[in-house]
Every structure is written in structure tokens, then in C-alpha cells.
Amino acid sequence: GPRLQGLCFGLAVGLVGVLVSLPPIAVEIEERFGLAYLFRRRGPLPPPPEVVIVSIDRESARILGLPPQPEKWPRRLHGQVVDELKRQGAAVIAFDMIFDEPRDPVDDTRFAAAMARAGNVVLCEYLDRERLSVSGSRQGAYATVEKLVRPIPLLAEAAVGMGPFPLPKVPVRVSQYWTFKTGAGDLPTLPVVVYHLFARDAFDQFGDLNGEAAASENPSPGRRVAAVGGPRGERIEQRIKSLRRRWSGAATAVPGTPAGRLAHRKSAGLAGAEGHREALLDLYQGPDSRHLNFYGPPGTLNTIAYHTVLSTTLESPPVRDLGVAGKAVFIGQSENLRLEQVDGFYTVYSSEDGLDLSGVEIAASAFANLIEGNA
């Protein structure tokens, strides 16, 4: 009867409640089923206008007559792209690419010179994990060591900042990202470094409150890294770390802003410098890992093909507006065809035909979450 049915239903609910409350079962169920369900119910979101992706894809390789492997592309072309993006007013330019080996010396020099002229380019580092046997222990015991691999010195010195962006590969579903990587010396990750440059006015205010000397307003090209970084020529990554140490345990917030962690800054109507101060404080005081609030399937974020940017540099007079003024531009491998995709990650928005979000799309999404305060 109804009473028996009610009893059975209550027992079933209770059993499910007990099961999902047992870690790590609860976390796995919530991540795999609950989160996916919520994303499907919500549907795609309009991408934030502050973020643009320049996609390095096979279509660009075919049009430009280049090898399909982007690591073989002449780096002087990256320099031309940087020059054009800077000319059109890009606020920050980030390469989600690895430049850990020297190539043609002339091309490397041209690329470095373009980055130095722009003064707003961030490069990607990567973490190389190595398994080492533990001597004197039981058979099969090992330790994992993370080694940070940086770009070649010529390019690293020309960039205004660097940061890693480690993500797990399949079959693990990517649902979170690191803001600071504790296993690599508490380094800020790529989206976090980009955000600090994008919000540099609020970032400098934190420096002033920390007792640092103010950066020069109009630094020469050779001093841009020091100016955006901090006093004594300190790199921006180190300045971020020092400010985080200063503010992570602060009992009160920055003067003029509410105390406590950020909570949906966009819905609260906080914008501009005040909103950036809130976001920076949340980065310093919040957890090292955040859930990604994806905007939609591959291709949702505003994307421009690499060959489009490069062809714009050849226009005389230049007339095409790429729509990058005042925005953060992420450059990296991104494909819209599964068979050509080599840098895909399994996410809640991976399609049935196997097309995944690319690494550069995930990095750009993480940055967009910081902009909007909606992790």
C-alpha cells in the first residue's frame, strides 16, 4: 500500500544519502553526474567579450603553407602576430605554447624583439613529472618529482611574465584548475598571471598598500618587465607570490572593499578597479584549486584564426579591426575537427563525436571566470 511504498522510498533515499556522503564516492558522483547534469540544464553561456582566442590550427597551416606541427612554424611569424595584436590594442597576449628549445636564431631574436616591444606578453611553462624509485624502501615504492621547464632564456627574458597551466589528460574529466601550483614553488598559473596584467591598476594598488614603490607610468621597452613586476626588477610571478603571502592571512580586506572572499562579483555589480581588487583578494585568500565554469562546447569563446591575424599584418594600409582592443588574447592550438585535434581535454562539454575543449580554451575560460567572478 501507500505506506509501504513510502517506507521503501524513504529507505532508498536514506541509503543513497549514506553512500554519497562517504568520500571519495561523494566527490566522484558529484563531479561525474551532478556537475554534468547542472551544465546540461543550464546550457551554454554568452562568452565574455574581454577574452579572445587566436587559434593555431591546420586550416592556418594549409593557408600559410606551413607544417601541420605548430612547433615547426617559424617564430618570426609569432613576432608578427604579437606586433599586430599590440598595434590593435590588445591588453595582454598569452601563448599557451612551449618554447623550451631554440630554433632558428634570427627567428628567435625577431620573436623576442616583438615581445619586448609589446611589453605585455606572457609565456607558458610546463611541469615535467618524473617517477623516481625510493632507495631502501619496499619494492615498487616511488616518488613523483615535478620539474619546471621554462622557455629558452632569450624568450623568457623578453616576456613580461610566465606561468604553468597543468591539466590532467583523459580518462580524467577536467573540471578544476589550479590558481597556484604548490608542487612547483607556489607559482601562479598562466590564467592568474594574465589576470594580474589585465587588472594591473588594481594589482599596483596592492603593491602600494604593501609598501612597494610605485611602478613607472611610461617605462622604456627595456624596463617594462621590471615596471609591471615590482621594485628591484622583480619579475611579476615573484611579485604575485610576495603579495599573496602578505594578504593570504590578512584579517581584513583591502581598504574600501568588503572583507571576506569573493562571491559572484558580477551579480553584485562590482566592476572596474573595485571588482579587480575583490578578485585579487579572493585569489590571495581563496583555495588553490577552483571549479571551472565552462561557457559551452568547443568554439564558444570568441576565436580568430592565426592566419587571419597574420594576413592583417600584410594589409596596406591596415584596415581590418580584429576586435582585440583592451582584451586578453590567448594564442594556442585549437581545432574544430576531432580528427585534427591534438591538444584536447575531456570535459563536461566533450561532444559525442569526440571533440574536446583545447588547452588554450580551458586557460581562457579560467581567465574569464576570474574576470566575471563566477567559478
GROMACS .gro file of C-alpha atoms in nm, residues 4 19 22 32 69-70 81-82 88 90 95 102 115 118 122 126 151 159 177 185 189 195 223 227 234 280 302 334 344:
model
   29
    4LEU     CA    1   0.483   0.052   0.231
   19LEU     CA    2   2.651   0.621   0.008
   22LEU     CA    3   3.123   0.862   0.202
   32ARG     CA    4   3.075   1.288  -1.279
   69GLN     CA    5   5.309   2.071  -3.640
   70PRO     CA    6   5.296   2.422  -3.485
   81VAL     CA    7   5.127   3.834  -3.473
   82VAL     CA    8   5.241   3.996  -3.146
   88GLN     CA    9   4.539   4.691  -3.234
   90ALA     CA   10   4.543   4.400  -2.701
   95PHE     CA   11   5.097   3.198  -2.558
  102PRO     CA   12   6.599   2.714  -2.956
  115MET     CA   13   5.766   4.065  -2.719
  118ALA     CA   14   5.482   4.485  -2.679
  122VAL     CA   15   5.302   3.602  -2.112
  126TYR     CA   16   5.526   2.329  -1.817
  151PRO     CA   17   6.115   2.885  -2.225
  159ALA     CA   18   5.827   3.812  -2.185
  177TYR     CA   19   4.222   2.423  -1.247
  185GLY     CA   20   5.703   2.653  -0.555
  189THR     CA   21   4.942   2.963  -1.313
  195TYR     CA   22   4.466   3.831  -1.495
  223ARG     CA   23   6.227   4.842  -1.826
  227ALA     CA   24   5.784   4.810  -1.401
  234GLU     CA   25   6.145   4.169  -0.959
  280LEU     CA   26   4.273   3.965  -0.647
  302ASN     CA   27   3.544   3.437  -2.939
  334SER     CA   28   4.254   2.485  -3.114
  344GLY     CA   29   4.209   1.824  -2.642
   0.00000   0.00000   0.00000
